[in-house]
Structure formats: C-alpha cells, structure tokens
Coordinates of C-alpha atoms in Angstrom, one line a residue:
X26 CA 86.1 13.9 78.1
X27 CA 85.4 17.2 80.0
X28 CA 82.9 17.6 81.6
X29 CA 80.3 20.1 80.8
X30 CA 80.6 23.1 83.5
X31 CA 76.9 24.7 82.1
X32 CA 75.6 21.8 83.1
X33 CA 77.1 21.4 86.2
X34 CA 77.0 24.9 86.6
X35 CA 73.8 24.6 87.1
X36 CA 73.6 22.0 89.1
X37 CA 75.1 24.5 91.6
X38 CA 72.3 26.9 91.1
X39 CA 70.0 24.5 91.8
X40 CA 71.5 22.3 94.9
X41 CA 71.3 24.4 97.5
X42 CA 67.3 25.7 96.8
X43 CA 67.1 22.0 96.7
X44 CA 67.8 20.8 99.6
X45 CA 66.9 23.1 101.7
X46 CA 63.2 23.2 100.1
X47 CA 63.8 19.4 100.8
X48 CA 64.5 19.2 105.2
X49 CA 61.8 22.6 105.2
X50 CA 59.0 20.8 104.0
X51 CA 59.7 17.4 105.3
X52 CA 58.3 18.4 108.1
X53 CA 56.5 21.9 107.1
X54 CA 53.7 19.5 104.5
X55 CA 50.2 19.5 105.7
X56 CA 47.0 18.7 104.0
X57 CA 44.0 19.7 106.6
X58 CA 41.7 19.3 104.1
X59 CA 42.9 15.3 104.2
X60 CA 42.3 12.4 105.7
X61 CA 45.3 11.6 107.1
X62 CA 46.6 15.5 107.0
X63 CA 50.7 14.6 108.3
X64 CA 50.5 11.8 105.3
X65 CA 50.2 11.6 101.8
X66 CA 51.4 15.8 101.4
X67 CA 54.8 15.0 103.5
X68 CA 55.2 12.2 101.4
X69 CA 54.7 14.1 98.5
X70 CA 57.6 16.2 98.7
X71 CA 59.6 14.0 100.6
X72 CA 60.0 12.0 97.9
X73 CA 60.0 14.5 95.0
X74 CA 62.1 16.6 96.2
X75 CA 64.7 14.2 98.1
X76 CA 64.8 12.2 94.8
X77 CA 66.0 15.8 93.0
X78 CA 68.2 16.2 95.6
X79 CA 69.8 13.0 95.0
X80 CA 69.9 14.1 90.5
X81 CA 71.2 17.4 91.7
X82 CA 73.9 15.9 94.1
X83 CA 75.9 13.3 92.3
X84 CA 75.7 14.3 88.5
X85 CA 78.5 16.4 88.9
X86 CA 82.0 16.5 87.4
X87 CA 83.1 14.6 90.4
X88 CA 82.0 12.7 93.1
X89 CA 83.2 11.8 96.7
X90 CA 82.2 7.8 98.3
X91 CA 83.4 6.9 101.5
X92 CA 83.9 2.7 100.8
X93 CA 83.0 1.8 104.7
X94 CA 79.6 2.3 104.9
X95 CA 79.2 1.6 100.5
X96 CA 79.6 -1.5 101.9
X97 CA 77.2 -2.0 105.4
X98 CA 75.1 -0.2 102.6
X99 CA 75.1 -2.6 100.0
X100 CA 74.3 -5.4 102.7
X101 CA 72.0 -4.0 104.5
X102 CA 70.0 -2.8 101.3
X103 CA 70.2 -6.5 99.7
X104 CA 69.0 -7.6 103.2
X105 CA 65.9 -5.1 102.7
X106 CA 65.5 -6.8 99.6
X107 CA 65.9 -10.5 100.2
X108 CA 63.7 -10.2 102.9
X109 CA 61.1 -8.1 100.5
X110 CA 60.9 -10.8 97.8
X111 CA 59.6 -14.2 100.7
X112 CA 57.1 -11.6 101.8
X113 CA 54.6 -12.4 101.1
X114 CA 52.9 -8.8 101.0
X115 CA 55.7 -7.9 98.1
X116 CA 54.0 -4.8 96.9
X117 CA 53.7 -3.3 99.8
X118 CA 57.3 -4.1 101.2
X119 CA 58.2 -2.6 98.1
X120 CA 56.8 1.3 98.4
X121 CA 55.1 0.6 102.0
X122 CA 52.1 0.6 103.3
X123 CA 50.0 4.5 102.9
X124 CA 50.1 5.8 105.9
X125 CA 53.6 4.6 106.9
X126 CA 56.4 4.6 103.7
X127 CA 58.6 3.1 104.7
X128 CA 59.3 -0.2 102.6
X129 CA 62.7 -1.0 99.6
X130 CA 61.4 2.3 98.2
X131 CA 62.1 4.7 101.6
X132 CA 65.4 2.3 102.3
X133 CA 66.8 3.1 98.7
X134 CA 65.8 7.0 99.3
X135 CA 68.0 7.2 102.4
X136 CA 70.8 5.4 101.1
X137 CA 70.7 7.6 98.6
X138 CA 70.8 10.3 99.9
X139 CA 73.7 9.5 102.3
X140 CA 75.3 9.5 98.8
X141 CA 74.5 12.3 98.3
X142 CA 75.3 14.3 101.6
X143 CA 78.5 13.3 100.7
X144 CA 78.9 16.2 97.7
X145 CA 77.8 18.5 100.7
X146 CA 80.6 18.3 102.3
X147 CA 81.3 22.8 100.6
X148 CA 77.2 23.1 102.4
X149 CA 77.5 22.9 105.2
X150 CA 76.1 26.1 106.0
X151 CA 73.3 25.9 103.7
X152 CA 72.4 22.6 106.0
X153 CA 72.0 24.5 109.5
X154 CA 70.0 26.9 108.0
X155 CA 68.0 25.8 106.4
X156 CA 67.8 23.2 109.6
X157 CA 66.8 26.4 111.5
X158 CA 64.6 27.5 109.5
X159 CA 62.7 23.6 109.8
X160 CA 63.5 24.5 113.5
X161 CA 60.9 27.7 113.9
X162 CA 59.0 26.0 111.8
X163 CA 58.5 23.0 114.1
X164 CA 58.9 25.1 117.2
X165 CA 56.6 28.0 116.6
X166 CA 54.0 25.3 115.5
X167 CA 54.8 24.2 118.5
X168 CA 53.9 27.5 120.3
X169 CA 51.3 27.8 118.6
X170 CA 49.9 24.4 119.8
X171 CA 50.6 25.3 123.3
X172 CA 49.4 28.8 123.9
X173 CA 46.1 28.7 121.2
X174 CA 45.0 24.9 119.7
X175 CA 46.4 22.7 117.6
X176 CA 46.3 23.5 114.0
X177 CA 44.7 20.9 113.0
X178 CA 42.2 18.7 115.5
X179 CA 43.2 15.4 115.8
X180 CA 41.4 12.0 117.3
X181 CA 42.8 11.8 121.2
X182 CA 42.6 13.0 124.4
X183 CA 46.6 13.6 125.2
X184 CA 47.6 17.1 125.7
X185 CA 50.7 16.7 125.0
X186 CA 52.7 18.8 122.3
X187 CA 52.8 17.0 118.8
X188 CA 53.5 20.0 116.5
X189 CA 53.0 19.5 112.4
X190 CA 52.9 16.3 112.8
X191 CA 50.4 14.5 115.0
X192 CA 52.4 12.2 117.6
X193 CA 54.2 13.2 120.5
X194 CA 57.2 11.3 119.5
X195 CA 58.0 11.6 116.2
X196 CA 57.8 15.8 117.3
X197 CA 60.6 14.7 119.6
X198 CA 62.7 12.9 117.2
X199 CA 62.3 16.1 115.3
X200 CA 63.8 18.3 117.9
X201 CA 67.1 15.9 117.8
X202 CA 67.2 16.9 114.5
X203 CA 66.6 20.2 114.3
X204 CA 67.6 21.7 117.5
X205 CA 71.9 21.5 117.1
X206 CA 71.7 23.0 113.5
X207 CA 69.8 26.0 115.5
X208 CA 72.0 26.3 118.9
X209 CA 75.3 26.2 115.9
X210 CA 73.0 29.7 114.0
X211 CA 72.4 31.8 116.4
X212 CA 75.9 31.1 118.5
X213 CA 77.5 32.3 114.8
X214 CA 79.0 35.7 115.7
X215 CA 79.9 35.9 111.6
X216 CA 76.4 34.9 110.8
X217 CA 74.2 37.7 109.7
X218 CA 72.2 39.0 112.7
X219 CA 68.7 38.4 111.9
X220 CA 69.4 34.9 110.7
X221 CA 71.3 34.7 114.7
X222 CA 67.9 35.5 116.2
X223 CA 65.6 33.4 113.7
X224 CA 68.1 30.6 115.3
X225 CA 67.3 32.1 119.1
X226 CA 63.7 31.9 118.6
X227 CA 63.5 28.7 117.2
X228 CA 66.2 26.7 119.5
X229 CA 63.9 28.5 123.1
X230 CA 60.6 27.3 120.8
X231 CA 62.1 23.4 120.3
X232 CA 63.2 23.1 123.6
X233 CA 59.4 24.2 124.9
X234 CA 58.7 21.8 122.2
X235 CA 60.7 18.7 123.4
X236 CA 59.9 19.5 127.2
X237 CA 55.8 19.8 126.0
X238 CA 56.0 16.6 123.8
X239 CA 56.5 14.4 126.6
X240 CA 59.2 12.1 124.3
X241 CA 61.6 9.9 126.7
X242 CA 62.5 9.3 123.4
X243 CA 63.9 11.9 122.2
X244 CA 65.5 13.3 126.0
X245 CA 67.4 10.6 125.9
X246 CA 68.5 11.8 121.8
X247 CA 69.3 15.4 123.7
X248 CA 71.5 14.2 126.8
X249 CA 73.6 11.6 125.5
X250 CA 74.2 14.8 122.1
X251 CA 75.2 16.8 124.5
X252 CA 76.9 15.0 126.6
X253 CA 79.7 13.3 124.2
X254 CA 79.5 16.7 122.7
X255 CA 80.8 18.4 126.4
X256 CA 82.9 15.5 126.3
X257 CA 84.9 15.7 123.2
X258 CA 84.3 19.8 122.4
X259 CA 86.7 22.5 124.1
X260 CA 85.9 25.6 123.9
X261 CA 81.2 24.9 123.8
X262 CA 80.2 27.0 127.1
X263 CA 78.3 29.3 124.0
X264 CA 76.1 27.1 122.9
X265 CA 76.2 25.3 126.4
X266 CA 75.0 28.4 127.7
X267 CA 72.5 28.7 124.9
X268 CA 71.5 26.0 125.6
X269 CA 71.2 26.0 128.8
X270 CA 68.9 29.5 129.0
X271 CA 67.0 27.2 126.3
X272 CA 66.0 24.9 128.6
X273 CA 64.9 27.6 131.2
X274 CA 63.1 29.5 129.2
X275 CA 61.6 26.2 128.0
X276 CA 60.5 24.5 131.2
X277 CA 58.4 28.4 131.6
X278 CA 57.0 28.2 128.7
X279 CA 56.3 24.4 129.2
X280 CA 54.7 25.2 132.8
X281 CA 51.3 24.4 131.4
X282 CA 52.2 20.9 130.1
X283 CA 54.6 20.3 133.5
X284 CA 52.7 18.3 134.9
X285 CA 51.2 15.5 131.7
X286 CA 54.7 15.4 129.9
X287 CA 55.1 12.1 130.9
X288 CA 51.2 10.4 131.7
X289 CA 50.5 7.5 129.3
X290 CA 48.3 4.6 128.1
X291 CA 50.6 2.4 129.1
X292 CA 53.4 2.5 131.9
X293 CA 57.3 2.0 130.6
X294 CA 56.7 -2.4 130.7
X295 CA 54.5 -1.5 127.6
X296 CA 57.5 -0.4 125.3
X297 CA 59.1 -3.6 127.3
X298 CA 56.6 -5.9 126.0
X299 CA 56.1 -4.5 121.9
X300 CA 60.0 -6.2 122.4
X301 CA 59.1 -9.4 123.9
X302 CA 57.3 -9.8 121.5
X303 CA 58.9 -8.7 118.2
X304 CA 61.9 -10.1 119.6
X305 CA 59.6 -13.9 119.1
X306 CA 59.1 -12.7 115.2
X307 CA 62.6 -11.8 114.9
X308 CA 63.1 -15.0 115.7
X309 CA 60.9 -17.5 113.9
X310 CA 62.6 -15.2 111.2
X311 CA 66.4 -14.3 112.0
X312 CA 67.4 -14.5 108.2
X313 CA 65.0 -12.9 106.0
X314 CA 63.1 -11.6 108.4
X315 CA 59.4 -10.7 108.0
X316 CA 60.4 -8.3 105.1
X317 CA 59.5 -3.9 105.1
X318 CA 56.3 -3.0 106.9
X319 CA 55.3 -7.0 107.8
X320 CA 55.9 -6.5 111.3
X321 CA 51.2 -6.0 110.5
X322 CA 50.7 -9.1 109.4
X323 CA 54.1 -11.1 111.1
X324 CA 53.4 -9.7 114.6
X325 CA 50.7 -11.8 115.3
X326 CA 54.0 -14.4 115.7
X327 CA 54.8 -12.9 118.4
X328 CA 51.6 -11.9 120.8
X329 CA 50.4 -13.5 123.7
X330 CA 47.6 -14.0 125.9
X331 CA 49.6 -12.0 128.3
X332 CA 49.8 -9.6 126.0
X333 CA 46.2 -9.2 124.3
X334 CA 44.9 -8.8 127.4
X335 CA 47.0 -5.7 128.7
X336 CA 47.6 -3.9 124.9
X337 CA 43.6 -4.6 123.7
X338 CA 44.3 -5.1 119.7
X339 CA 40.4 -4.2 119.0
X340 CA 41.7 -0.3 117.4
X341 CA 45.8 0.7 117.1
X342 CA 47.4 -2.5 115.8
X343 CA 51.5 -3.1 116.4
X344 CA 53.3 -2.1 113.0
X345 CA 56.5 -1.6 114.7
X346 CA 59.0 -2.8 117.4
X347 CA 59.7 1.0 118.9
X348 CA 63.1 0.6 118.3
X349 CA 65.4 0.9 115.4
X350 CA 67.5 -2.1 115.3
X351 CA 64.3 -5.0 116.1
X352 CA 62.5 -2.9 113.1
X353 CA 65.8 -3.5 110.9
X354 CA 65.5 -6.7 112.2
X355 CA 61.9 -7.4 112.0
X356 CA 62.5 -6.4 108.1
X357 CA 65.4 -7.8 107.2
X358 CA 67.0 -10.6 109.7
X359 CA 70.4 -10.1 111.2
X360 CA 72.8 -9.5 109.2
X361 CA 70.7 -6.4 107.8
X362 CA 69.9 -5.1 112.0
X363 CA 74.0 -5.7 112.1
X364 CA 74.8 -3.5 108.9
X365 CA 72.2 -1.0 110.8
X366 CA 74.2 -1.8 113.3
X367 CA 77.3 -1.2 112.1
X368 CA 76.6 2.2 109.6
X369 CA 75.3 3.9 113.1
X370 CA 79.4 2.4 114.9
X371 CA 81.9 3.6 112.3
X372 CA 80.2 7.2 111.3
X373 CA 79.2 7.9 114.9
X374 CA 83.1 6.8 115.7
X375 CA 84.2 8.7 113.0
X376 CA 82.6 12.0 113.9
X377 CA 83.3 12.0 117.9
X378 CA 86.8 11.3 117.0
X379 CA 86.9 13.9 115.1
X380 CA 84.7 16.0 116.4
X381 CA 88.1 18.0 118.8
X382 CA 89.3 19.7 115.5
X383 CA 85.8 20.1 113.9
X384 CA 84.4 22.8 112.7
X385 CA 80.9 23.9 115.0
X386 CA 79.4 23.5 112.1
X387 CA 80.5 19.5 111.8
X388 CA 79.9 19.7 116.0
X389 CA 76.9 21.1 115.7
X390 CA 76.1 18.2 112.4
X391 CA 77.1 15.4 115.1
X392 CA 75.5 16.8 117.7
X393 CA 71.9 16.2 115.4
X394 CA 72.7 13.0 114.2
X395 CA 73.8 12.0 117.7
X396 CA 70.5 12.9 119.6
X397 CA 68.8 11.5 116.8
X398 CA 69.8 7.8 116.3
X399 CA 70.5 7.5 119.9
X400 CA 66.6 8.5 120.0
X401 CA 65.8 6.5 117.3
X402 CA 67.4 3.2 119.1
X403 CA 64.0 3.9 121.7
X404 CA 61.5 4.8 117.9
X405 CA 61.2 3.5 115.3
X406 CA 62.6 5.1 111.1
X407 CA 60.2 7.1 109.7
X408 CA 59.7 8.1 105.8
X409 CA 59.6 12.4 107.8
X410 CA 62.5 12.3 109.4
X411 CA 64.9 9.8 107.9
X412 CA 65.6 10.4 104.6
X413 CA 67.3 13.9 106.1
X414 CA 68.8 12.2 108.9
X415 CA 70.9 10.5 106.3
X416 CA 72.0 13.2 104.5
X417 CA 73.3 15.0 106.8
X418 CA 74.8 11.9 108.1
X419 CA 76.7 11.8 104.2
X420 CA 78.5 15.3 105.4
X421 CA 79.6 14.0 108.3
X422 CA 81.0 10.7 106.8
X423 CA 82.6 13.1 103.9
X424 CA 85.1 14.7 105.4
X425 CA 88.1 14.6 102.9
X426 CA 88.0 11.8 101.2
X427 CA 88.9 12.0 97.7
X428 CA 87.0 13.1 94.8
X429 CA 86.9 10.6 91.5
X430 CA 86.3 12.2 87.8
X431 CA 83.3 11.2 86.4
X432 CA 82.0 11.1 82.5
X433 CA 80.3 13.0 81.1
X434 CA 77.3 10.8 79.8
X435 CA 77.1 8.9 83.0
X436 CA 76.3 13.0 85.0
X437 CA 73.5 13.2 82.1
X438 CA 72.0 9.4 82.3
X439 CA 71.8 10.2 86.6
X440 CA 69.8 13.4 85.4
X441 CA 67.1 12.3 83.4
X442 CA 67.5 9.4 85.4
X443 CA 66.4 10.7 88.4
X444 CA 63.6 13.8 86.7
X445 CA 61.9 10.6 85.8
X446 CA 62.3 9.2 88.4
X447 CA 61.0 12.7 90.1
X448 CA 57.9 13.5 87.8
X449 CA 56.6 9.4 88.4
X450 CA 56.5 10.4 92.3
X451 CA 55.0 13.7 91.6
X452 CA 52.5 12.2 89.7
X453 CA 51.7 9.8 92.4
X454 CA 52.3 11.6 95.3
X455 CA 49.6 13.9 93.0
X456 CA 47.0 11.8 92.7
X457 CA 47.4 10.4 96.3
X458 CA 46.9 13.7 97.8
X459 CA 43.6 13.6 96.3
X460 CA 42.5 10.6 97.1
X461 CA 43.4 11.3 100.4
X462 CA 41.3 14.3 100.3
X463 CA 38.5 12.6 98.9
X464 CA 38.5 10.2 101.7
X465 CA 37.9 12.7 104.4
X466 CA 35.0 13.5 101.8
X467 CA 33.6 10.1 101.6
X468 CA 33.6 9.8 105.6
X469 CA 32.6 13.4 106.9
X470 CA 29.3 12.6 104.3
X471 CA 28.8 9.2 105.4
X472 CA 28.5 11.0 109.0
X473 CA 26.4 13.3 108.4
X474 CA 24.0 10.1 106.6
X475 CA 24.8 11.4 103.2
X476 CA 25.3 7.8 102.4
X477 CA 25.2 7.6 98.0
X478 CA 28.2 10.6 99.1
X479 CA 30.1 8.9 100.5
X480 CA 30.1 5.8 98.2
X481 CA 30.4 8.1 95.5
X482 CA 33.3 9.9 97.0
X483 CA 34.5 6.6 97.4
X484 CA 33.8 5.1 94.6
X485 CA 36.2 8.1 93.6
X486 CA 39.9 7.5 95.3
X487 CA 40.3 4.3 94.4
X488 CA 39.6 5.1 91.0
X489 CA 42.8 7.2 91.3
X490 CA 44.8 5.0 93.6
X491 CA 43.5 1.3 92.5
X492 CA 47.3 0.5 94.2
X493 CA 46.0 1.6 97.1
X494 CA 44.9 -0.9 99.8
X495 CA 44.0 2.0 102.3
X496 CA 41.5 3.6 100.0
X497 CA 39.2 0.2 99.0
X498 CA 39.5 -0.2 103.5
X499 CA 37.3 3.6 103.3
X500 CA 35.5 1.8 100.7
X501 CA 34.7 -0.9 102.4
X502 CA 33.6 1.3 105.4
X503 CA 31.6 3.5 104.2
X504 CA 29.8 1.1 102.7
X505 CA 29.5 -1.0 105.1
X506 CA 27.7 1.9 107.2
X507 CA 25.1 2.8 105.1
X508 CA 24.0 -0.8 105.9
X509 CA 21.9 -1.9 102.5
X510 CA 22.9 -5.2 101.2
X511 CA 23.7 -3.1 98.1
X512 CA 26.2 -1.0 99.7
X513 CA 27.2 -4.2 102.0
X514 CA 28.1 -5.9 98.9
X515 CA 29.9 -3.1 96.8
X516 CA 31.6 -3.1 99.8
X517 CA 32.5 -6.7 100.0
X518 CA 33.8 -6.2 96.0
X519 CA 37.0 -3.3 97.6
X520 CA 37.4 -5.4 101.1
X521 CA 38.1 -8.3 98.4
X522 CA 40.2 -6.1 96.6
X523 CA 42.3 -5.2 99.5
X524 CA 42.9 -8.3 100.4
X525 CA 43.8 -9.0 97.0
X526 CA 46.1 -7.2 96.7
X527 CA 47.1 -7.8 100.7
X528 CA 45.9 -11.2 101.1
X529 CA 47.9 -11.4 104.4
X530 CA 46.8 -7.8 105.9
X531 CA 44.9 -7.9 109.5
X532 CA 42.6 -4.7 109.0
X533 CA 41.5 -5.8 105.4
X534 CA 41.3 -8.7 106.4
X535 CA 39.2 -8.2 109.2
X536 CA 37.1 -6.2 106.9
X537 CA 36.7 -8.5 104.3
X538 CA 34.5 -11.2 107.0
X539 CA 32.8 -8.0 108.5
X540 CA 31.0 -7.4 105.1
X541 CA 30.4 -11.3 104.9
X542 CA 29.0 -11.0 108.5
X543 CA 26.9 -8.2 108.0
X544 CA 25.8 -9.3 104.5
X545 CA 24.6 -13.2 106.3
X546 CA 22.5 -10.7 109.5
X547 CA 20.8 -9.1 107.1
X548 CA 19.7 -12.0 104.1
X549 CA 19.5 -14.8 106.3
X550 CA 20.7 -17.6 104.3
X551 CA 22.5 -20.6 106.1
X552 CA 24.8 -19.8 102.9
X553 CA 25.3 -16.5 104.1
X554 CA 26.2 -17.1 107.1
X555 CA 28.6 -19.8 106.5
X556 CA 30.7 -17.9 104.2
X557 CA 30.5 -15.7 107.0
X558 CA 31.8 -18.1 109.8
X559 CA 34.6 -20.2 107.1
X560 CA 35.2 -15.8 106.9
X561 CA 36.6 -15.1 110.7
X562 CA 37.6 -19.1 110.7
X563 CA 40.1 -18.3 108.7
X564 CA 41.0 -15.2 110.5
X565 CA 41.4 -16.4 113.9
X566 CA 43.8 -19.5 112.9
X567 CA 45.6 -17.2 111.6
X568 CA 45.9 -15.4 115.0
X569 CA 43.7 -17.2 117.6
X570 CA 45.3 -14.7 120.9
X571 CA 43.5 -11.0 118.8
X572 CA 39.9 -11.0 120.9
X573 CA 38.4 -9.3 118.7
X574 CA 37.8 -12.0 116.2
X575 CA 37.1 -14.6 118.9
X576 CA 34.1 -12.1 119.3
X577 CA 33.1 -12.1 115.5
X578 CA 33.3 -15.7 114.4
X579 CA 31.4 -16.4 117.7
X580 CA 28.8 -14.0 116.9
X581 CA 29.2 -15.9 113.3
X582 CA 28.2 -19.3 114.5
X583 CA 25.3 -17.8 116.7
X584 CA 23.6 -16.1 113.9
X585 CA 24.1 -19.7 111.9
X586 CA 23.0 -21.0 116.1
X587 CA 26.4 -23.1 115.9
X588 CA 26.0 -22.8 119.6
X589 CA 28.7 -24.2 120.8
X590 CA 31.2 -22.9 117.5
X591 CA 30.0 -19.0 120.0
X592 CA 30.2 -20.9 123.2
X593 CA 34.0 -21.6 122.4
X594 CA 34.6 -18.8 120.3
X595 CA 33.2 -16.2 123.1
X596 CA 35.1 -18.1 126.3
X597 CA 38.8 -17.6 124.2
X598 CA 37.4 -14.0 124.1
X599 CA 36.5 -13.6 127.5
X600 CA 39.9 -14.7 128.1
X601 CA 42.0 -12.7 125.7
X602 CA 40.1 -9.1 128.3
X603 CA 37.1 -9.2 125.8
X604 CA 33.8 -8.2 127.9
X605 CA 31.2 -7.6 125.6
X606 CA 31.5 -11.4 124.9
X607 CA 31.1 -12.1 128.9
X608 CA 27.5 -10.5 128.1
X609 CA 26.5 -12.7 125.4
X610 CA 27.8 -15.8 127.3
X611 CA 24.9 -15.4 129.0
X612 CA 22.8 -14.8 127.1
X613 CA 23.4 -18.6 125.7
X614 CA 21.1 -21.5 126.0

C-alpha cells in the first residue's frame, strides 16, 4: 500500500515547530505563581511536547533505527522495569515523584525521543537554531539574575547563578547542552546575520552563566568536549576563537561572583560521601536496584553515623547519588548501569570517530553531547534536560542507516496513540499546575495565620491531584500549623493517605508520625501518646541513624513518662549530632 503523502506532508510541516517548542519550552517554562515554580509547568511542556515530537517524527512513511543502541536501550528499560515492579513503591517508580519526575515513564520518553531523533537526520539546522534560542533564554535570564536580581525568589543564601532552573547545577548542565550549538550558529557564515548576532549574544551570556553557576561538573564536561573537538577536528580555529573570546568576556561579566562561585556548604568530600552511601545501597540490591525514584527510601541502608553527623538530614533528604552511572545502578541494578554505560560508549565512540569528516553542524551536536553526558557522570539524570540530550543523541546515531518502509496503517495508529498520550499528559500537567498554585496559596495563607483559607486551598489541591503524595503532605503541614485538634485530625487523615500511597516515603512517614505526636500533646490521652511512640519507633527501626527521628522518639516517650526510652533516644540523637537533644537530656531527672 502506498503511504499517505498528505499525512506525511502534515507531519513534515508540524515536525520542526514541535521540536523547537519542545527544546525551548523545556528550559523556559516556569510558573511564578506555583509553590514549585520550576517543576510542574516545565514537566507539562516536557511530557506533552515530547510525546508530540515522538509521534510526528516516527509516524512517517520511512523510518531508521540503529540496532546496537536499540538493543542496549531494551536491556536498560527491561532492567528499570524489573526494578520498578520489585520495588515497594510501584506508582512513584512508574510516574516519578512530584518534583523530580524521573520514573520509568520518563525513561520511556527518553528512549522514544532517541528513536525520534534518528528520524531527524535532515533537520540538524533547525535543531541547532532551537538550541540557540534556548541558550539565549538561559543566558539572558542568568545575566538578569547577575546584574539585577533573581526573577523568581529562591530560599537560598548562595550567590551562584541558578538561571531558569532554580539550581546552579542544572544551569551548568544546560550550558553544556546548549552552548556548542550557539557557537556553531555564530560561526556559520551561511546563516542569516540576525541569527548569528543572537547566537553570539547567547554564547557570551551562556559562557558567563557557566562561570557564575560555579558548576564544577559542567566545567569538566565543557573541558572534555573542547579537548576532544580540538583533537579530532581540523580547521576549528574560528569556533575556538569565538569560544575563547566568549570565555574572556564571561569572566569579566561574572566578575562580581568570581570570589563566591566555588563556595559550598560542604567541600568536595560531600560528593565522595554521597558516592560511598550509594555504593553501599547498590551492594545490597545489585541485580534489580531499588527502582526508579526508590533511592529516597533505600538511602537509609547506606547512611551511617558519620554521614549523619557530616550531613544532617533534618530538612534535606538525599534522593540521588550525584553520578548518572550510580543513579542508574540504583534504579535498575548493575546490568542497567552496564547498558547505560554501553549506550554512552557506543554513541560517543561512533560520534568521535566520525568527527574528522563530519559537517560543522554534526560537530556542534557531538560537542553538546560530549559535554552534557560527561558532566552527568558527576551529576544525575534530570527530566528538564535529559529528554533533549537523548533526542540529539538520536540524530548523531542515525548517520546514514538504511530506511525501512512503514505501512500506512501503522503510521496512522502511531499518530492516534501519540495524540492520545499527549492529551493525557496535557490534562495531567494542567491539573498539576493548578494544584501547584493552590499549594502556594495554602502556604501563604498559613504564613499569614489564615488557617481556614490554608486548609481550603490545600484540600482543593489534593482533590485536583488525589494521586499526588506531595499535595497531601502540603495539606498536612498547613493543618499542623493551625495547631487545633480538629485541624490535626484532618492533617493526620492527609498524612495517612500519603503514607498509604507511598508507605516507606521518609517525608510522608515523618509527617504521619508528627501528626500523631501533635495530637497526643493536644489531647493528653495516654493512648494517643502510646500511638505516637509506636509511630516514631517504626521510623527509627527503619532508619536508626537519622538524628531527627531519634529526637522525636524521645519527645514521644517523654510525653508518656517513659524516661528510660526518652533517655536512650536522646543519647542516640546527640551521638548523631542533634544538639537540641543534649538540652533535653539535661532536663531529665
């Protein structure tokens, strides 16, 4: 049967705008009215536009798929699926957490975009321009942040640049991915003057952002890419001159931050500590790992007293290993890590070997991938950027692979399936953005002591996203802040619902036990006190090296006059670095 030329034409017309919207939207989408301004709105764009790109790219009369990398992807996805199914938190392993969004669904999206990228071999110019536009956004945002103020206020004392990500590390990763395409467009004499001017501005601003972010992983990634390109490609003096000039200008622009970009709350040993803990957890789960997003639960298996004293887990809980290989091993086991490393090796080897005969556009895309994935070895997979990187990796891998004709019916079915999945992602994303705004309203009302309004906003957020444990936990927090028995009971209901959805989630468990303890303090009933002791004891048994939980167990025991239990818990808390427990110990008889 002959392919439907009209359908193919429509796909061709929509493909480039969809890809451009996906790349630019993935870095620009923010929602200042939301509690997490850099999360739900961006995930809405990444998921919806990403699925649209896949459908438009794969539903064409002919297709190309690289066999070696396809096999490695199948192994990786099989291992990640096994990790998700054997994990105790299946829904979140599949869908991802509400803030990180890197469950099995995102891995599947990355694979699909990798396949889609292999169909875009003839769209390299459009991809470079889309990356340049994204680089201009990232660089302009960072320069405004440097010379004026942060467009969106952050709860941080760091002066490092964070860009439209709210994170210095993610800003550095974005620069790795977007700077080489901007340099290529700026150096391409065949490109329109307006694009070259914009690309030059993007190059300078992104270089300054790289310096101002203080992201050492990004610096290493850019250095690796630069050395490889200089080694394998002749006649790169013009692009290298542009980069060198941009770096010099960037250092001048970022001069106000030069003394602070290397400041850290912890030194380089903190990264080594994270790797040490992650390696212990991997050793306990070498075959299938702990499932995507499961490290936030299993991290307690690797934490010892030394780590807890050096990195207290009062407010910030580790949920990633800060190394892409370790993160993949945690999610799917050692076989998953081997498949992931194999993917990077095959793609990198093929791209580097082709560099001497590659077009300038392919050289730029190769440099982008070398910088990004090299940096990821010292960072972690992120939903904001990994889908873009895998799309570009598909373009690099495609090369001149033979095309296989596709049946007209399969193309139509893929279009329908893609439209359906994109529609679901769109609806879920819009609901998440709305719930995120209500959550912010709830927190603001709670800060203003308008407890009734705070509870109403929080309840509406949970109704919009009843599957989300994050909004249940926000509801619990604002209701506990009201500090009445009625509000505490309602908060306990939300905390129990979050705990039922993710039984071993450490934050949900903490809020559930905190609700029990607050209710016991309010009612003064011995039964409530015993229930609070049992709740905290359950958490301490699960993670005995968490100082906060030992402190709270002691508080619950003191409430029911169990002096010996309180003493043991507080002594353990002091040994773990919790100084508040030392004051409580002094007050014991």
